[in-house]
Coordinates of C-alpha atoms and ligand atoms in Angstrom, one line a residue:
X1 CA 0.3 -30.5 5.7
X2 CA 3.7 -29.0 6.2
X3 CA 3.5 -24.8 8.2
X4 CA 5.9 -22.6 7.3
X5 CA 7.0 -20.4 9.9
X6 CA 6.5 -16.2 8.4
X7 CA 9.0 -13.6 10.1
X8 CA 7.0 -10.6 11.6
X9 CA 8.7 -7.7 13.9
X10 CA 5.2 -8.9 15.6
X11 CA 6.3 -12.0 16.0
X12 CA 2.7 -12.6 16.2
X13 CA 2.4 -16.5 15.1
X14 CA 1.8 -16.5 11.0
X15 CA 2.2 -19.8 9.0
X16 CA 2.3 -20.2 5.5
X17 CA 1.9 -22.9 3.1
X18 CA 4.8 -23.0 1.2
X19 CA 8.0 -20.0 1.3
X20 CA 9.0 -19.1 -1.7
X21 CA 12.9 -17.6 -2.7
X22 CA 12.6 -16.0 -5.7
X23 CA 14.5 -16.2 -8.6
X24 CA 16.5 -19.4 -6.4
X25 CA 12.7 -21.5 -5.6
X26 CA 10.5 -19.9 -8.4
X27 CA 9.7 -23.2 -10.0
X28 CA 8.0 -24.2 -6.5
X29 CA 5.6 -21.5 -8.1
X30 CA 2.1 -22.7 -8.4
X31 CA 0.2 -19.6 -10.4
X32 CA -3.6 -21.5 -9.4
X33 CA -3.0 -21.3 -5.6
X34 CA -2.8 -17.7 -3.2
X35 CA 0.8 -16.3 -3.1
X36 CA 1.5 -13.2 -0.6
X37 CA 4.7 -11.2 -1.2
X38 CA 6.7 -10.7 1.7
X39 CA 9.9 -8.8 3.5
X40 CA 11.0 -9.6 6.3
X41 CA 8.0 -8.4 7.8
X42 CA 8.5 -4.8 9.6
X43 CA 5.6 -3.8 8.2
X44 CA 2.6 -6.5 8.6
X45 CA 0.2 -7.7 11.2
X46 CA -1.5 -11.5 10.7
X47 CA -4.7 -11.1 12.4
X48 CA -5.9 -14.6 12.1
X49 CA -2.2 -16.0 12.6
X50 CA -1.4 -17.2 9.2
X51 CA -2.3 -17.3 5.7
X52 CA -3.3 -20.2 3.6
X53 CA -1.0 -19.5 0.5
X54 CA 2.4 -19.0 -1.1
X55 CA 4.7 -16.3 0.1
X56 CA 7.1 -15.2 -1.8
X57 CA 10.3 -13.3 -1.1
X58 CA 13.0 -11.7 -2.8
X59 CA 16.5 -14.0 -3.1
X60 CA 18.2 -10.7 -4.9
X61 CA 21.7 -10.1 -3.8
X62 CA 22.0 -7.7 -6.1
X63 CA 24.9 -4.9 -5.8
X64 CA 25.9 -3.1 -9.2
X65 CA 27.4 -0.1 -9.6
X66 CA 27.6 2.8 -12.1
X67 CA 27.8 6.3 -12.6
X68 CA 27.3 9.1 -15.4
X69 CA 28.7 12.6 -14.9
X70 CA 25.8 14.0 -11.7
X71 CA 25.0 10.7 -11.0
X72 CA 25.7 7.7 -9.2
X73 CA 23.9 4.2 -10.4
X74 CA 23.1 2.4 -7.8
X75 CA 20.7 -1.0 -8.7
X76 CA 20.3 -2.7 -6.0
X77 CA 18.1 -6.6 -5.5
X78 CA 15.1 -6.4 -4.1
X79 CA 16.5 -9.3 -1.0
X80 CA 19.2 -6.4 0.5
X81 CA 18.4 -5.5 3.4
X82 CA 18.1 -1.5 3.2
X83 CA 20.1 -1.0 6.7
X84 CA 23.2 -2.9 5.9
X85 CA 22.7 -1.5 2.3
X86 CA 23.2 2.4 3.7
X87 CA 25.6 1.4 5.3
X88 CA 27.6 -0.6 2.6
X89 CA 26.8 3.0 0.3
X90 CA 28.8 5.3 3.3
X91 CA 31.4 3.1 3.0
X92 CA 31.8 3.3 -1.2
X93 CA 31.7 7.7 -0.1
X94 CA 27.7 7.6 -1.8
X95 CA 25.3 9.5 0.1
X96 CA 22.4 10.5 0.2
X97 CA 20.4 7.2 2.1
X98 CA 22.4 8.8 5.8
X99 CA 18.4 10.1 7.0
X100 CA 16.3 6.9 6.4
X101 CA 18.8 4.9 8.5
X102 CA 18.1 1.2 10.6
X103 CA 14.5 1.5 9.4
X104 CA 14.2 -2.2 9.3
X105 CA 13.5 -4.3 6.3
X106 CA 14.3 -5.5 2.2
X107 CA 15.1 -2.7 -0.5
X108 CA 12.6 -4.7 -2.2
X109 CA 9.5 -3.0 0.2
X110 CA 10.9 0.4 0.2
X111 CA 9.6 1.4 -2.4
X112 CA 5.7 0.3 -1.7
X113 CA 4.6 2.3 1.5
X114 CA 7.9 4.7 -0.2
X115 CA 9.2 5.0 4.0
X116 CA 10.5 7.8 4.5
X117 CA 12.3 9.5 8.2
X118 CA 14.1 12.7 8.8
X119 CA 13.0 14.7 5.8
X120 CA 13.9 12.2 3.1
X121 CA 11.8 9.5 0.9
X122 CA 13.1 6.6 -0.3
X123 CA 10.8 8.7 -3.9
X124 CA 13.7 11.6 -3.4
X125 CA 16.1 8.9 -4.8
X126 CA 14.2 6.0 -7.2
X127 CA 15.3 6.2 -11.2
X128 CA 13.4 3.0 -11.3
X129 CA 11.2 -0.3 -9.9
X130 CA 12.3 -3.8 -12.2
X131 CA 9.2 -5.9 -11.1
X132 CA 7.8 -9.4 -12.4
X133 CA 3.8 -9.7 -13.0
X134 CA 4.0 -13.2 -10.9
X135 CA 0.0 -14.0 -12.4
X136 CA 1.2 -13.2 -16.0
X137 CA 0.6 -16.9 -17.2
X138 CA -2.1 -19.1 -17.1
X139 CA 0.4 -22.2 -16.6
X140 CA 0.7 -23.8 -13.4
X141 CA 3.6 -23.7 -12.4
X142 CA 6.7 -21.5 -13.5
X143 CA 9.2 -19.7 -13.4
X144 CA 9.6 -16.8 -16.3
X145 CA 7.0 -14.2 -14.5
X146 CA 6.8 -11.5 -16.7
X147 CA 9.4 -8.8 -15.7
X148 CA 9.0 -5.1 -16.7
X149 CA 10.1 -1.4 -15.3
X150 CA 8.5 1.6 -13.6
X151 CA 9.9 5.3 -14.1
X152 CA 10.0 7.4 -11.0
X153 CA 7.2 8.6 -12.5
X154 CA 5.5 5.5 -13.2
X155 CA 5.6 4.5 -9.1
X156 CA 2.6 7.3 -8.4
X157 CA 4.8 7.7 -4.7
X158 CA 3.2 9.5 -1.8
X159 CA 3.0 9.8 1.9
X160 CA 3.5 6.0 3.2
X161 CA 2.4 5.4 -0.2
X162 CA 3.2 4.3 -4.0
X163 CA 1.5 2.2 -7.2
X164 CA 1.9 -0.7 -5.4
X165 CA -0.6 -0.6 -2.5
X166 CA -3.5 0.2 -5.6
X167 CA -3.0 -0.9 -8.9
X168 CA -0.4 -3.0 -8.5
X169 CA -1.0 -4.6 -5.0
X170 CA 0.1 -8.0 -4.8
X171 CA 0.4 -9.2 -7.7
X172 CA 4.1 -7.5 -8.7
X173 CA 7.4 -8.8 -7.7
X174 CA 9.8 -5.6 -6.4
X175 CA 12.7 -7.7 -8.2
X176 CA 14.9 -4.9 -7.9
X177 CA 15.5 -0.9 -7.6
X178 CA 17.1 1.7 -9.5
X179 CA 18.7 4.1 -7.8
X180 CA 20.4 7.8 -8.5
X181 CA 22.8 9.1 -5.8
X182 CA 24.1 12.9 -7.2
X183 CA 27.9 13.2 -6.7
X184 CA 27.2 16.9 -5.7
X185 CA 25.7 15.5 -2.3
X186 CA 24.5 18.1 -0.1
X187 CA 23.4 17.1 4.6
X188 CA 19.6 17.5 4.2
X189 CA 19.0 18.8 8.2
X190 CA 15.9 20.3 7.7
X191 CA 13.8 18.1 10.8
X192 CA 14.9 18.4 13.9
X193 CA 17.4 16.9 15.9
X194 CA 19.0 17.3 13.0
X195 CA 19.1 20.9 12.6
X196 CA 21.4 20.8 15.3
X197 CA 24.1 19.4 13.2
X198 CA 26.4 22.2 11.7
X199 CA 26.1 22.9 8.3
X200 CA 29.4 21.0 7.0
X201 CA 28.4 18.5 9.0
X202 CA 29.7 14.6 7.2
X203 CA 27.0 12.4 5.2
X204 CA 28.8 9.6 8.0
X205 CA 27.8 12.4 11.2
X206 CA 24.4 12.6 9.8
X207 CA 23.6 8.6 9.9
X208 CA 25.5 8.2 13.4
X209 CA 22.9 11.3 14.8
X210 CA 19.6 9.0 12.7
X211 CA 20.6 6.3 14.9
X212 CA 21.5 7.6 18.0
X213 CA 17.6 9.2 18.0
X214 CA 16.5 6.5 16.5
X215 CA 17.5 4.3 18.8
X216 CA 16.5 6.0 21.9
X217 CA 13.2 6.9 20.6
X218 CA 11.4 3.4 19.3
X219 CA 11.7 -0.3 20.6
X220 CA 14.4 -2.7 19.0
X221 CA 11.9 -5.6 17.2
X222 CA 14.3 -7.8 18.2
X223 CA 13.5 -6.9 22.5
X224 CA 9.9 -5.5 22.3
X225 CA 8.1 -7.1 19.2
X226 CA 6.9 -4.4 16.8
X227 CA 6.7 -2.6 13.2
X228 CA 7.2 1.0 13.6
X229 CA 4.4 3.6 13.5
X230 CA 1.7 1.8 13.9
X231 CA -0.8 4.5 12.3
X232 CA 0.0 7.7 9.5
X233 CA 0.2 10.4 10.8
X234 CA -3.6 11.9 9.5
X235 CA -3.8 14.5 6.9
X236 CA -6.7 17.3 7.5
X237 CA -7.4 20.6 5.9
X238 CA -5.4 23.9 7.8
X239 CA -9.3 25.3 8.7
X240 CA -9.9 22.1 10.2
X241 CA -6.2 22.5 12.2
X242 CA -7.2 25.9 13.0
X243 CA -9.9 25.4 14.6
X244 CA -8.1 22.2 16.5
X245 CA -5.6 24.7 17.5
X246 CA -8.3 26.8 19.0
X247 CA -8.6 24.3 22.2
X248 CA -5.7 22.7 22.3
X249 CA -2.8 25.2 21.0
X250 CA 0.3 23.1 20.6
X251 CA -1.0 20.3 18.2
X252 CA 2.0 19.3 16.0
X253 CA 0.7 20.0 12.1
X254 CA 2.7 20.2 9.1
X255 CA 2.5 22.5 5.9
X256 CA 2.3 20.7 2.8
X257 CA 4.2 21.7 0.3
X258 CA 1.0 23.4 -1.8
X259 CA -1.8 22.7 -1.0
X260 CA -4.5 24.2 2.1
X261 CA -3.8 21.0 3.9
X262 CA -1.6 20.0 7.0
X263 CA 0.4 16.8 8.3
X264 CA -0.9 15.9 12.0
X265 CA 1.2 14.3 14.7
X266 CA -0.8 11.1 14.9
X267 CA 2.0 9.4 18.0
X268 CA 1.1 13.4 19.1
X269 CA -2.9 12.7 18.8
X270 CA -2.4 9.7 20.7
X271 CA -0.3 10.9 23.6
X272 CA -3.1 13.0 23.9
X273 CA -5.4 10.5 25.3
X274 CA -3.7 9.5 27.4
X275 CA -3.0 6.0 26.1
X276 CA 1.0 6.1 26.8
X277 CA 1.4 2.2 27.9
X278 CA -1.9 0.9 27.9
X279 CA -2.4 -2.3 27.5
X280 CA -4.6 -4.4 26.5
X281 CA -4.3 -7.9 27.0
X282 CA -0.8 -8.3 26.1
X283 CA -0.1 -5.8 22.9
X284 CA 0.4 -2.3 24.6
X285 CA 1.3 1.0 23.4
X286 CA 4.9 2.1 23.8
X287 CA 5.1 3.9 27.4
X288 CA 7.9 6.0 25.1
X289 CA 6.3 6.1 21.7
X290 CA 2.2 6.5 21.5
X291 CA 2.7 5.8 18.1
X292 CA 4.4 2.2 17.7
X293 CA 1.5 -1.0 19.7
X294 CA 4.3 -4.1 20.9
X295 CA 3.6 -7.4 21.0
X296 CA 4.5 -7.1 25.1
X297 CA 3.9 -11.0 25.3
X298 CA 2.2 -13.2 23.5
X299 CA -0.4 -11.2 22.2
X300 CA -1.6 -12.9 18.9
X301 CA -2.6 -10.6 15.5
X302 CA -6.1 -9.7 16.6
X303 CA -5.7 -9.2 20.1
X304 CA -3.0 -5.9 18.4
X305 CA -6.4 -5.2 16.0
X306 CA -8.3 -4.6 18.9
X307 CA -5.7 -2.1 20.7
X308 CA -5.5 -0.7 17.4
X309 CA -9.5 -0.3 17.0
X310 CA -9.4 1.2 20.9
X311 CA -6.7 3.8 20.1
X312 CA -8.4 4.8 16.4
X313 CA -11.6 5.7 18.5
X314 CA -10.2 7.7 21.6
X315 CA -8.8 9.6 18.9
X316 CA -11.8 10.6 17.3
X317 CA -14.1 10.8 20.4
X318 CA -10.9 13.9 21.4
X319 CA -10.3 15.4 17.7
X320 CA -13.0 13.5 15.2
X321 CA -10.0 12.4 13.5
X322 CA -10.2 8.7 12.4
X323 CA -5.7 7.4 11.8
X324 CA -5.2 5.1 9.7
X325 CA -2.5 1.4 10.0
X326 CA 0.4 2.1 8.0
X327 CA 0.4 -1.2 9.3
X328 CA -0.8 -3.7 6.4
X329 CA -2.8 -6.4 7.7
X330 CA -3.1 -9.7 6.2
X331 CA -5.7 -12.2 7.2
X332 CA -5.2 -16.1 5.8
X333 CA -6.7 -14.6 2.7
X334 CA -4.2 -12.4 1.8
X335 CA -4.3 -8.5 2.6
X336 CA -7.4 -6.7 3.5
X337 CA -8.3 -3.1 4.0
X338 CA -6.7 -2.4 7.5
X339 CA -9.7 0.5 8.5
X340 CA -12.5 -1.8 7.2
X341 CA -11.4 -5.1 8.6
X342 CA -10.7 -2.4 12.0
X343 CA -14.8 -1.4 11.6
X344 CA -16.0 -4.8 11.4
X345 CA -14.6 -6.1 14.8
X346 CA -15.8 -7.2 17.7
X347 CA -13.9 -7.1 21.0
Ligands
FAD1 C1 11.1 -0.3 14.1 C2 10.7 0.0 13.1 C3 10.4 1.7 12.7 C4 9.8 1.3 11.8 N1 10.7 2.7 10.4 C5 9.9 2.8 9.4 C6 10.1 4.4 9.8 O1 11.0 5.5 9.6 N2 10.0 4.5 7.6 C7 9.0 4.5 8.1 O2 8.8 3.5 6.7 N3 8.6 3.0 7.4 C8 9.4 2.5 9.1 N4 8.9 1.5 8.9 C9 8.2 0.6 8.6 C10 9.1 -0.8 8.2 O3 10.6 -1.2 8.3 C11 8.9 -0.7 6.4 O4 7.3 -0.5 6.1 C12 9.7 -0.8 5.7 O5 10.3 -0.9 4.0 C13 8.9 -2.8 5.0 O6 10.1 -4.0 4.6 P1 9.8 -5.4 4.9 O7 11.4 -6.4 4.6 O8 9.5 -6.0 6.6 O9 8.6 -5.7 4.0 P2 7.2 -6.2 4.9 O10 6.9 -5.7 6.2 O11 7.8 -7.7 4.4 O12 5.9 -6.2 3.9 C14 5.1 -4.5 3.8 C15 4.7 -4.4 2.5 O13 5.9 -4.5 1.3 C16 5.8 -5.7 0.2 N5 6.6 -5.9 0.2 C17 7.3 -6.5 0.6 N6 8.9 -7.1 -0.9 C18 8.4 -6.7 -1.3 C19 8.6 -7.1 -3.2 N7 9.9 -7.2 -2.8 N8 7.8 -6.6 -3.7 C20 6.8 -6.3 -3.3 N9 6.5 -6.1 -2.2 C21 6.8 -6.5 -2.0 C22 4.5 -6.2 1.3 O14 3.6 -7.0 -0.2 C23 4.4 -5.8 2.4 O15 2.2 -5.2 1.3 C24 9.5 0.8 10.4 C25 9.4 -0.6 11.0 C26 9.6 -0.9 12.1 C27 9.8 -2.2 12.7

């Protein structure tokens, strides 16, 4: 049987039995068979080197603009490249997304983990998300999946989280998103190093600085395969953080508005365990950015997972905090809970 290679920025081998571009090749879709929805694979780890089923990719390249008195209304197809879309909007004088520049991936994946960077999240601009329920009918093959729309509230956005990671996981193909970008744009310079810019900085200046900083800080997946931040920043109680700060006064913590919890910088925790540059097989902790696991040569997904398990253990032993992967783990049968997978992994 022919195997199709699934793109992923970890550059690990990952085969599927079928790749289907939706809606162009929807007639090939077989609802009776397993399927995985993917974008450009920048947040996926294929731990079995394959997915035994069909991989669905959005081919929707819609780019439509309209406006109200207050907003630009931007309808974007899920198959568009996120970064290129930001450039296109900037060129049209439509601002707001510049802090999210250079995040790899597609527009369709942006709501799934509510992508965020430099004090801004996708949910800040999302008006609605159009989805197609791929399991909607009992028909064996069909291209008329049931479509419906979710409001911002219905998407249940949180920190790297949304309803698409829970109730609507791996069943609903995001087909299109609608953003509201205010005409009364104001720079968001709250987050370092953007706070070094003048208060009257333009969106283009912010975009340029974000690109510059990200290029310096993060390895380019085209040169050194990786999936960006491997772990989420853990959220702990303020009391727990106070206790940790007694033994490590430099521990970076970020208060969470209206709560008695704080976010801790996962990269700092890993760095403090001395793991920067640490290599296990062909997988390694990046030598400049401890939050990033890289594939140095021919690591497979399992080796990368083994290193992730080791990192979790080291951080737990030093800080009593279990890190949780931000990256999604895909086995031959489909997505699995990453923490449960790592707990059960022998190495
Ligand atoms: C170098 C680097 C830097 C990064 N920096 C950041 C960052 O700053 N902030 C951040 O938030 N993320 C960051 N990421 C993670 C990644 O870029 C985002 O998660 C991105 O949104 C993934 O897009 P993708 O198209 O590659 O999705 P994939 O990795 O292919 O898929 C991710 C998830 O989305 C689902 N999905 C994808 N498309 C659809 C769709 N159309 N409908 C329904 N579900 C879908 C998949 O099933 C999967 O669960 C970074 C990654 C890299 C490699």
